[in-house]
């Protein structure tokens, strides 16, 4: 069983993106595990638009609405790594809300045990498979809504956010590929095609 199946076997929503990289699987997962996105005008603009409602709500009612905090990869709870094959992280929240409604989750066991009503679970995984002289890197995002309310609330959000999220995932994969292939040299890299 894969790690993504272990942490979120059931889901109503998913998206998958792939690329090939001239880098060994374990080295590639190391890069992903330590990856901090660089400034990206497209990504920054998308996050600005996504967080705009929370900023407006805070501006209109600062006493009732907390100042929004930036959403970053640090919001994800690391859930596990399967050697040189797979790595996963997760979030639990009300993603359709302006503030994301994120639950604080401290580790894999807490993630598995945490099932609040009217709240969705999200897992993102990276699978690295050596295919001949390259590694196929697949990222998959899965979302599970445990009840009718969360499903009704998440569905329109997913329909709006999925194309943008897909674009950002593809851009992140391209950046990871460039980083990995720039690092690879000599015996550490797979032979060039």
mmCIF file with all atom_site columns, C-alpha atoms in Angstrom:
data_model
loop_
_atom_site.group_PDB
_atom_site.id
_atom_site.type_symbol
_atom_site.label_atom_id
_atom_site.label_alt_id
_atom_site.label_comp_id
_atom_site.label_asym_id
_atom_site.label_entity_id
_atom_site.label_seq_id
_atom_site.pdbx_PDB_ins_code
_atom_site.Cartn_x
_atom_site.Cartn_y
_atom_site.Cartn_z
_atom_site.occupancy
_atom_site.B_iso_or_equiv
_atom_site.pdbx_formal_charge
_atom_site.auth_seq_id
_atom_site.auth_comp_id
_atom_site.auth_asym_id
_atom_site.auth_atom_id
_atom_site.pdbx_PDB_model_num
ATOM 1   C CA . UNK A 1 1   ? 0.000   0.000  0.000   1.00 0.00 ? 1   UNK A CA 1
ATOM 2   C CA . UNK A 1 2   ? 1.314   3.449  -0.885  1.00 0.00 ? 2   UNK A CA 1
ATOM 3   C CA . UNK A 1 3   ? 1.592   6.203  1.723   1.00 0.00 ? 3   UNK A CA 1
ATOM 4   C CA . UNK A 1 4   ? -1.055  8.325  0.050   1.00 0.00 ? 4   UNK A CA 1
ATOM 5   C CA . UNK A 1 5   ? -3.439  5.350  0.259   1.00 0.00 ? 5   UNK A CA 1
ATOM 6   C CA . UNK A 1 6   ? -2.521  4.857  3.899   1.00 0.00 ? 6   UNK A CA 1
ATOM 7   C CA . UNK A 1 7   ? -3.354  8.442  4.842   1.00 0.00 ? 7   UNK A CA 1
ATOM 8   C CA . UNK A 1 8   ? -6.312  9.079  2.518   1.00 0.00 ? 8   UNK A CA 1
ATOM 9   C CA . UNK A 1 9   ? -7.665  5.909  0.908   1.00 0.00 ? 9   UNK A CA 1
ATOM 10  C CA . UNK A 1 10  ? -11.093 7.439  0.235   1.00 0.00 ? 10  UNK A CA 1
ATOM 11  C CA . UNK A 1 11  ? -11.498 10.719 -1.599  1.00 0.00 ? 11  UNK A CA 1
ATOM 12  C CA . UNK A 1 12  ? -13.958 12.533 -3.794  1.00 0.00 ? 12  UNK A CA 1
ATOM 13  C CA . UNK A 1 13  ? -11.482 14.898 -5.454  1.00 0.00 ? 13  UNK A CA 1
ATOM 14  C CA . UNK A 1 14  ? -8.039  14.327 -6.913  1.00 0.00 ? 14  UNK A CA 1
ATOM 15  C CA . UNK A 1 15  ? -5.549  15.845 -9.297  1.00 0.00 ? 15  UNK A CA 1
ATOM 16  C CA . UNK A 1 16  ? -2.337  14.322 -10.625 1.00 0.00 ? 16  UNK A CA 1
ATOM 17  C CA . UNK A 1 17  ? 0.608   15.832 -12.482 1.00 0.00 ? 17  UNK A CA 1
ATOM 18  C CA . UNK A 1 18  ? 3.843   14.261 -13.757 1.00 0.00 ? 18  UNK A CA 1
ATOM 19  C CA . UNK A 1 19  ? 7.240   15.100 -15.118 1.00 0.00 ? 19  UNK A CA 1
ATOM 20  C CA . UNK A 1 20  ? 10.463  13.228 -15.779 1.00 0.00 ? 20  UNK A CA 1
ATOM 21  C CA . UNK A 1 21  ? 13.714  14.238 -14.122 1.00 0.00 ? 21  UNK A CA 1
ATOM 22  C CA . UNK A 1 22  ? 17.330  13.241 -14.695 1.00 0.00 ? 22  UNK A CA 1
ATOM 23  C CA . UNK A 1 23  ? 17.959  12.554 -11.017 1.00 0.00 ? 23  UNK A CA 1
ATOM 24  C CA . UNK A 1 24  ? 17.847  9.506  -8.766  1.00 0.00 ? 24  UNK A CA 1
ATOM 25  C CA . UNK A 1 25  ? 14.537  9.026  -6.875  1.00 0.00 ? 25  UNK A CA 1
ATOM 26  C CA . UNK A 1 26  ? 15.985  9.431  -3.361  1.00 0.00 ? 26  UNK A CA 1
ATOM 27  C CA . UNK A 1 27  ? 17.855  12.610 -4.261  1.00 0.00 ? 27  UNK A CA 1
ATOM 28  C CA . UNK A 1 28  ? 14.712  13.977 -5.859  1.00 0.00 ? 28  UNK A CA 1
ATOM 29  C CA . UNK A 1 29  ? 12.630  13.318 -2.728  1.00 0.00 ? 29  UNK A CA 1
ATOM 30  C CA . UNK A 1 30  ? 15.351  14.985 -0.626  1.00 0.00 ? 30  UNK A CA 1
ATOM 31  C CA . UNK A 1 31  ? 15.008  18.094 -2.789  1.00 0.00 ? 31  UNK A CA 1
ATOM 32  C CA . UNK A 1 32  ? 11.215  18.035 -2.441  1.00 0.00 ? 32  UNK A CA 1
ATOM 33  C CA . UNK A 1 33  ? 11.392  17.528 1.314   1.00 0.00 ? 33  UNK A CA 1
ATOM 34  C CA . UNK A 1 34  ? 13.535  20.669 1.645   1.00 0.00 ? 34  UNK A CA 1
ATOM 35  C CA . UNK A 1 35  ? 11.860  22.625 -1.170  1.00 0.00 ? 35  UNK A CA 1
ATOM 36  C CA . UNK A 1 36  ? 10.892  26.215 -0.455  1.00 0.00 ? 36  UNK A CA 1
ATOM 37  C CA . UNK A 1 37  ? 9.232   27.854 -3.443  1.00 0.00 ? 37  UNK A CA 1
ATOM 38  C CA . UNK A 1 38  ? 11.047  30.830 -4.890  1.00 0.00 ? 38  UNK A CA 1
ATOM 39  C CA . UNK A 1 39  ? 9.251   34.071 -5.627  1.00 0.00 ? 39  UNK A CA 1
ATOM 40  C CA . UNK A 1 40  ? 6.951   33.461 -8.568  1.00 0.00 ? 40  UNK A CA 1
ATOM 41  C CA . UNK A 1 41  ? 4.775   36.199 -10.011 1.00 0.00 ? 41  UNK A CA 1
ATOM 42  C CA . UNK A 1 42  ? 2.065   33.745 -11.087 1.00 0.00 ? 42  UNK A CA 1
ATOM 43  C CA . UNK A 1 43  ? 1.991   31.959 -7.723  1.00 0.00 ? 43  UNK A CA 1
ATOM 44  C CA . UNK A 1 44  ? 2.184   35.186 -5.742  1.00 0.00 ? 44  UNK A CA 1
ATOM 45  C CA . UNK A 1 45  ? -0.703  36.655 -7.751  1.00 0.00 ? 45  UNK A CA 1
ATOM 46  C CA . UNK A 1 46  ? -2.807  33.517 -7.296  1.00 0.00 ? 46  UNK A CA 1
ATOM 47  C CA . UNK A 1 47  ? -2.261  33.569 -3.523  1.00 0.00 ? 47  UNK A CA 1
ATOM 48  C CA . UNK A 1 48  ? -2.987  37.302 -3.368  1.00 0.00 ? 48  UNK A CA 1
ATOM 49  C CA . UNK A 1 49  ? -6.314  36.752 -5.134  1.00 0.00 ? 49  UNK A CA 1
ATOM 50  C CA . UNK A 1 50  ? -7.090  33.710 -2.948  1.00 0.00 ? 50  UNK A CA 1
ATOM 51  C CA . UNK A 1 51  ? -6.388  35.598 0.285   1.00 0.00 ? 51  UNK A CA 1
ATOM 52  C CA . UNK A 1 52  ? -8.021  38.858 -0.799  1.00 0.00 ? 52  UNK A CA 1
ATOM 53  C CA . UNK A 1 53  ? -11.447 38.066 0.817   1.00 0.00 ? 53  UNK A CA 1
ATOM 54  C CA . UNK A 1 54  ? -9.792  37.454 4.212   1.00 0.00 ? 54  UNK A CA 1
ATOM 55  C CA . UNK A 1 55  ? -7.873  40.720 3.927   1.00 0.00 ? 55  UNK A CA 1
ATOM 56  C CA . UNK A 1 56  ? -11.032 42.651 3.052   1.00 0.00 ? 56  UNK A CA 1
ATOM 57  C CA . UNK A 1 57  ? -12.925 41.052 5.949   1.00 0.00 ? 57  UNK A CA 1
ATOM 58  C CA . UNK A 1 58  ? -10.136 42.033 8.334   1.00 0.00 ? 58  UNK A CA 1
ATOM 59  C CA . UNK A 1 59  ? -10.035 45.552 6.943   1.00 0.00 ? 59  UNK A CA 1
ATOM 60  C CA . UNK A 1 60  ? -13.826 45.952 7.332   1.00 0.00 ? 60  UNK A CA 1
ATOM 61  C CA . UNK A 1 61  ? -14.019 44.412 10.810  1.00 0.00 ? 61  UNK A CA 1
ATOM 62  C CA . UNK A 1 62  ? -10.552 44.174 12.396  1.00 0.00 ? 62  UNK A CA 1
ATOM 63  C CA . UNK A 1 63  ? -11.978 43.497 15.855  1.00 0.00 ? 63  UNK A CA 1
ATOM 64  C CA . UNK A 1 64  ? -13.996 40.490 14.646  1.00 0.00 ? 64  UNK A CA 1
ATOM 65  C CA . UNK A 1 65  ? -11.714 39.075 11.969  1.00 0.00 ? 65  UNK A CA 1
ATOM 66  C CA . UNK A 1 66  ? -8.097  38.131 12.575  1.00 0.00 ? 66  UNK A CA 1
ATOM 67  C CA . UNK A 1 67  ? -5.404  39.397 10.245  1.00 0.00 ? 67  UNK A CA 1
ATOM 68  C CA . UNK A 1 68  ? -4.899  36.654 7.634   1.00 0.00 ? 68  UNK A CA 1
ATOM 69  C CA . UNK A 1 69  ? -1.641  34.759 7.790   1.00 0.00 ? 69  UNK A CA 1
ATOM 70  C CA . UNK A 1 70  ? 0.083   33.749 4.557   1.00 0.00 ? 70  UNK A CA 1
ATOM 71  C CA . UNK A 1 71  ? -0.521  30.208 3.342   1.00 0.00 ? 71  UNK A CA 1
ATOM 72  C CA . UNK A 1 72  ? 2.778   28.425 2.664   1.00 0.00 ? 72  UNK A CA 1
ATOM 73  C CA . UNK A 1 73  ? 4.135   24.868 2.357   1.00 0.00 ? 73  UNK A CA 1
ATOM 74  C CA . UNK A 1 74  ? 4.885   25.135 6.097   1.00 0.00 ? 74  UNK A CA 1
ATOM 75  C CA . UNK A 1 75  ? 1.136   24.781 6.717   1.00 0.00 ? 75  UNK A CA 1
ATOM 76  C CA . UNK A 1 76  ? 1.336   21.140 5.614   1.00 0.00 ? 76  UNK A CA 1
ATOM 77  C CA . UNK A 1 77  ? 1.904   18.484 8.251   1.00 0.00 ? 77  UNK A CA 1
ATOM 78  C CA . UNK A 1 78  ? 4.663   16.068 7.149   1.00 0.00 ? 78  UNK A CA 1
ATOM 79  C CA . UNK A 1 79  ? 3.015   12.636 7.211   1.00 0.00 ? 79  UNK A CA 1
ATOM 80  C CA . UNK A 1 80  ? 5.728   10.276 6.067   1.00 0.00 ? 80  UNK A CA 1
ATOM 81  C CA . UNK A 1 81  ? 8.354   9.127  3.662   1.00 0.00 ? 81  UNK A CA 1
ATOM 82  C CA . UNK A 1 82  ? 8.773   5.688  2.168   1.00 0.00 ? 82  UNK A CA 1
ATOM 83  C CA . UNK A 1 83  ? 12.517  5.567  1.492   1.00 0.00 ? 83  UNK A CA 1
ATOM 84  C CA . UNK A 1 84  ? 13.363  6.658  -2.039  1.00 0.00 ? 84  UNK A CA 1
ATOM 85  C CA . UNK A 1 85  ? 9.840   6.108  -3.345  1.00 0.00 ? 85  UNK A CA 1
ATOM 86  C CA . UNK A 1 86  ? 7.247   8.440  -1.827  1.00 0.00 ? 86  UNK A CA 1
ATOM 87  C CA . UNK A 1 87  ? 6.663   11.388 0.480   1.00 0.00 ? 87  UNK A CA 1
ATOM 88  C CA . UNK A 1 88  ? 3.326   12.802 1.688   1.00 0.00 ? 88  UNK A CA 1
ATOM 89  C CA . UNK A 1 89  ? 1.988   15.764 3.634   1.00 0.00 ? 89  UNK A CA 1
ATOM 90  C CA . UNK A 1 90  ? -1.491  16.742 4.727   1.00 0.00 ? 90  UNK A CA 1
ATOM 91  C CA . UNK A 1 91  ? -3.884  19.472 5.748   1.00 0.00 ? 91  UNK A CA 1
ATOM 92  C CA . UNK A 1 92  ? -7.207  19.462 7.533   1.00 0.00 ? 92  UNK A CA 1
ATOM 93  C CA . UNK A 1 93  ? -9.425  22.480 7.144   1.00 0.00 ? 93  UNK A CA 1
ATOM 94  C CA . UNK A 1 94  ? -12.374 24.334 5.744   1.00 0.00 ? 94  UNK A CA 1
ATOM 95  C CA . UNK A 1 95  ? -10.514 25.355 2.618   1.00 0.00 ? 95  UNK A CA 1
ATOM 96  C CA . UNK A 1 96  ? -13.515 27.213 1.181   1.00 0.00 ? 96  UNK A CA 1
ATOM 97  C CA . UNK A 1 97  ? -13.394 29.762 4.010   1.00 0.00 ? 97  UNK A CA 1
ATOM 98  C CA . UNK A 1 98  ? -11.423 32.970 3.458   1.00 0.00 ? 98  UNK A CA 1
ATOM 99  C CA . UNK A 1 99  ? -9.007  31.973 6.260   1.00 0.00 ? 99  UNK A CA 1
ATOM 100 C CA . UNK A 1 100 ? -8.780  28.304 5.108   1.00 0.00 ? 100 UNK A CA 1
ATOM 101 C CA . UNK A 1 101 ? -10.089 27.151 8.529   1.00 0.00 ? 101 UNK A CA 1
ATOM 102 C CA . UNK A 1 102 ? -6.971  25.043 9.097   1.00 0.00 ? 102 UNK A CA 1
ATOM 103 C CA . UNK A 1 103 ? -6.810  22.630 12.016  1.00 0.00 ? 103 UNK A CA 1
ATOM 104 C CA . UNK A 1 104 ? -3.514  22.302 13.862  1.00 0.00 ? 104 UNK A CA 1
ATOM 105 C CA . UNK A 1 105 ? -2.254  18.751 13.394  1.00 0.00 ? 105 UNK A CA 1
ATOM 106 C CA . UNK A 1 106 ? 0.987   17.586 15.015  1.00 0.00 ? 106 UNK A CA 1
ATOM 107 C CA . UNK A 1 107 ? 2.080   14.532 13.099  1.00 0.00 ? 107 UNK A CA 1
ATOM 108 C CA . UNK A 1 108 ? 0.821   11.469 11.235  1.00 0.00 ? 108 UNK A CA 1
ATOM 109 C CA . UNK A 1 109 ? -1.038  9.785  14.113  1.00 0.00 ? 109 UNK A CA 1
ATOM 110 C CA . UNK A 1 110 ? -2.922  12.985 14.902  1.00 0.00 ? 110 UNK A CA 1
ATOM 111 C CA . UNK A 1 111 ? -3.735  13.459 11.212  1.00 0.00 ? 111 UNK A CA 1
ATOM 112 C CA . UNK A 1 112 ? -5.253  9.980  11.007  1.00 0.00 ? 112 UNK A CA 1
ATOM 113 C CA . UNK A 1 113 ? -7.229  10.453 14.241  1.00 0.00 ? 113 UNK A CA 1
ATOM 114 C CA . UNK A 1 114 ? -8.473  13.965 13.448  1.00 0.00 ? 114 UNK A CA 1
ATOM 115 C CA . UNK A 1 115 ? -11.890 13.781 11.756  1.00 0.00 ? 115 UNK A CA 1
ATOM 116 C CA . UNK A 1 116 ? -13.855 16.902 12.675  1.00 0.00 ? 116 UNK A CA 1
ATOM 117 C CA . UNK A 1 117 ? -17.281 17.253 11.066  1.00 0.00 ? 117 UNK A CA 1
ATOM 118 C CA . UNK A 1 118 ? -17.822 19.797 8.301   1.00 0.00 ? 118 UNK A CA 1
ATOM 119 C CA . UNK A 1 119 ? -14.082 19.804 7.575   1.00 0.00 ? 119 UNK A CA 1
ATOM 120 C CA . UNK A 1 120 ? -12.122 18.347 4.652   1.00 0.00 ? 120 UNK A CA 1
ATOM 121 C CA . UNK A 1 121 ? -8.881  16.370 4.659   1.00 0.00 ? 121 UNK A CA 1
ATOM 122 C CA . UNK A 1 122 ? -6.239  16.919 2.006   1.00 0.00 ? 122 UNK A CA 1
ATOM 123 C CA . UNK A 1 123 ? -3.136  14.870 1.258   1.00 0.00 ? 123 UNK A CA 1
ATOM 124 C CA . UNK A 1 124 ? -0.460  15.714 -1.279  1.00 0.00 ? 124 UNK A CA 1
ATOM 125 C CA . UNK A 1 125 ? 1.994   13.040 -2.289  1.00 0.00 ? 125 UNK A CA 1
ATOM 126 C CA . UNK A 1 126 ? 5.102   12.861 -4.431  1.00 0.00 ? 126 UNK A CA 1
ATOM 127 C CA . UNK A 1 127 ? 5.961   9.496  -5.972  1.00 0.00 ? 127 UNK A CA 1
ATOM 128 C CA . UNK A 1 128 ? 9.408   8.987  -7.537  1.00 0.00 ? 128 UNK A CA 1
ATOM 129 C CA . UNK A 1 129 ? 9.814   5.971  -9.838  1.00 0.00 ? 129 UNK A CA 1
ATOM 130 C CA . UNK A 1 130 ? 13.016  5.179  -11.702 1.00 0.00 ? 130 UNK A CA 1
ATOM 131 C CA . UNK A 1 131 ? 12.159  4.529  -15.344 1.00 0.00 ? 131 UNK A CA 1
ATOM 132 C CA . UNK A 1 132 ? 15.277  3.603  -17.252 1.00 0.00 ? 132 UNK A CA 1
ATOM 133 C CA . UNK A 1 133 ? 17.598  6.590  -17.162 1.00 0.00 ? 133 UNK A CA 1
ATOM 134 C CA . UNK A 1 134 ? 15.124  9.079  -15.667 1.00 0.00 ? 134 UNK A CA 1
ATOM 135 C CA . UNK A 1 135 ? 12.830  9.330  -12.668 1.00 0.00 ? 135 UNK A CA 1
ATOM 136 C CA . UNK A 1 136 ? 9.130   9.814  -13.218 1.00 0.00 ? 136 UNK A CA 1
ATOM 137 C CA . UNK A 1 137 ? 7.905   12.246 -10.570 1.00 0.00 ? 137 UNK A CA 1
ATOM 138 C CA . UNK A 1 138 ? 4.174   12.216 -9.924  1.00 0.00 ? 138 UNK A CA 1
ATOM 139 C CA . UNK A 1 139 ? 2.389   14.565 -7.569  1.00 0.00 ? 139 UNK A CA 1
ATOM 140 C CA . UNK A 1 140 ? -1.133  13.710 -6.513  1.00 0.00 ? 140 UNK A CA 1
ATOM 141 C CA . UNK A 1 141 ? -3.524  15.756 -4.419  1.00 0.00 ? 141 UNK A CA 1
ATOM 142 C CA . UNK A 1 142 ? -6.525  14.072 -2.819  1.00 0.00 ? 142 UNK A CA 1
ATOM 143 C CA . UNK A 1 143 ? -9.367  15.609 -0.835  1.00 0.00 ? 143 UNK A CA 1
ATOM 144 C CA . UNK A 1 144 ? -11.897 13.778 1.309   1.00 0.00 ? 144 UNK A CA 1
ATOM 145 C CA . UNK A 1 145 ? -15.092 15.421 2.556   1.00 0.00 ? 145 UNK A CA 1
ATOM 146 C CA . UNK A 1 146 ? -16.564 13.306 5.379   1.00 0.00 ? 146 UNK A CA 1
ATOM 147 C CA . UNK A 1 147 ? -20.110 14.681 5.293   1.00 0.00 ? 147 UNK A CA 1
ATOM 148 C CA . UNK A 1 148 ? -22.679 16.351 3.068   1.00 0.00 ? 148 UNK A CA 1
ATOM 149 C CA . UNK A 1 149 ? -21.918 19.844 4.396   1.00 0.00 ? 149 UNK A CA 1
ATOM 150 C CA . UNK A 1 150 ? -18.173 19.688 3.641   1.00 0.00 ? 150 UNK A CA 1
ATOM 151 C CA . UNK A 1 151 ? -18.890 18.148 0.222   1.00 0.00 ? 151 UNK A CA 1
ATOM 152 C CA . UNK A 1 152 ? -21.369 20.915 -0.661  1.00 0.00 ? 152 UNK A CA 1
ATOM 153 C CA . UNK A 1 153 ? -18.978 23.614 0.526   1.00 0.00 ? 153 UNK A CA 1
ATOM 154 C CA . UNK A 1 154 ? -15.834 22.170 -1.038  1.00 0.00 ? 154 UNK A CA 1
ATOM 155 C CA . UNK A 1 155 ? -17.215 21.293 -4.498  1.00 0.00 ? 155 UNK A CA 1
ATOM 156 C CA . UNK A 1 156 ? -17.560 24.855 -5.880  1.00 0.00 ? 156 UNK A CA 1
ATOM 157 C CA . UNK A 1 157 ? -14.240 25.804 -4.291  1.00 0.00 ? 157 UNK A CA 1
ATOM 158 C CA . UNK A 1 158 ? -12.568 22.850 -6.050  1.00 0.00 ? 158 UNK A CA 1
ATOM 159 C CA . UNK A 1 159 ? -14.110 23.773 -9.391  1.00 0.00 ? 159 UNK A CA 1
ATOM 160 C CA . UNK A 1 160 ? -12.696 27.293 -9.088  1.00 0.00 ? 160 UNK A CA 1
ATOM 161 C CA . UNK A 1 161 ? -9.315  26.469 -7.568  1.00 0.00 ? 161 UNK A CA 1
ATOM 162 C CA . UNK A 1 162 ? -8.417  23.291 -9.485  1.00 0.00 ? 162 UNK A CA 1
ATOM 163 C CA . UNK A 1 163 ? -7.212  24.933 -12.726 1.00 0.00 ? 163 UNK A CA 1
ATOM 164 C CA . UNK A 1 164 ? -5.058  27.431 -10.814 1.00 0.00 ? 164 UNK A CA 1
ATOM 165 C CA . UNK A 1 165 ? -3.787  24.749 -8.442  1.00 0.00 ? 165 UNK A CA 1
ATOM 166 C CA . UNK A 1 166 ? -2.899  22.567 -11.433 1.00 0.00 ? 166 UNK A CA 1
ATOM 167 C CA . UNK A 1 167 ? -0.973  25.406 -13.043 1.00 0.00 ? 167 UNK A CA 1
ATOM 168 C CA . UNK A 1 168 ? 0.932   26.031 -9.800  1.00 0.00 ? 168 UNK A CA 1
ATOM 169 C CA . UNK A 1 169 ? 1.706   22.300 -9.400  1.00 0.00 ? 169 UNK A CA 1
ATOM 170 C CA . UNK A 1 170 ? 3.063   22.094 -12.946 1.00 0.00 ? 170 UNK A CA 1
ATOM 171 C CA . UNK A 1 171 ? 5.213   25.181 -12.334 1.00 0.00 ? 171 UNK A CA 1
ATOM 172 C CA . UNK A 1 172 ? 6.490   23.696 -9.053  1.00 0.00 ? 172 UNK A CA 1
ATOM 173 C CA . UNK A 1 173 ? 7.353   20.419 -10.815 1.00 0.00 ? 173 UNK A CA 1
ATOM 174 C CA . UNK A 1 174 ? 9.276   22.350 -13.475 1.00 0.00 ? 174 UNK A CA 1
ATOM 175 C CA . UNK A 1 175 ? 11.196  24.242 -10.767 1.00 0.00 ? 175 UNK A CA 1
ATOM 176 C CA . UNK A 1 176 ? 11.983  21.016 -8.902  1.00 0.00 ? 176 UNK A CA 1
ATOM 177 C CA . UNK A 1 177 ? 13.153  19.422 -12.160 1.00 0.00 ? 177 UNK A CA 1
ATOM 178 C CA . UNK A 1 178 ? 15.470  22.379 -12.875 1.00 0.00 ? 178 UNK A CA 1
ATOM 179 C CA . UNK A 1 179 ? 16.879  22.283 -9.321  1.00 0.00 ? 179 UNK A CA 1
ATOM 180 C CA . UNK A 1 180 ? 17.474  18.534 -9.445  1.00 0.00 ? 180 UNK A CA 1
ATOM 181 C CA . UNK A 1 181 ? 19.060  18.530 -12.877 1.00 0.00 ? 181 UNK A CA 1
ATOM 182 C CA . UNK A 1 182 ? 21.248  21.539 -12.052 1.00 0.00 ? 182 UNK A CA 1
ATOM 183 C CA . UNK A 1 183 ? 22.500  19.763 -8.898  1.00 0.00 ? 183 UNK A CA 1
ATOM 184 C CA . UNK A 1 184 ? 23.140  16.458 -10.614 1.00 0.00 ? 184 UNK A CA 1
ATOM 185 C CA . UNK A 1 185 ? 26.638  15.902 -11.924 1.00 0.00 ? 185 UNK A CA 1
ATOM 186 C CA . UNK A 1 186 ? 29.165  13.107 -12.252 1.00 0.00 ? 186 UNK A CA 1
ATOM 187 C CA . UNK A 1 187 ? 28.183  9.837  -10.561 1.00 0.00 ? 187 UNK A CA 1
ATOM 188 C CA . UNK A 1 188 ? 25.298  11.431 -8.627  1.00 0.00 ? 188 UNK A CA 1
ATOM 189 C CA . UNK A 1 189 ? 23.239  12.022 -11.735 1.00 0.00 ? 189 UNK A CA 1
ATOM 190 C CA . UNK A 1 190 ? 21.602  9.580  -14.046 1.00 0.00 ? 190 UNK A CA 1
ATOM 191 C CA . UNK A 1 191 ? 23.055  9.600  -17.536 1.00 0.00 ? 191 UNK A CA 1
ATOM 192 C CA . UNK A 1 192 ? 21.657  12.218 -19.864 1.00 0.00 ? 192 UNK A CA 1
ATOM 193 C CA . UNK A 1 193 ? 19.182  10.869 -22.340 1.00 0.00 ? 193 UNK A CA 1
#
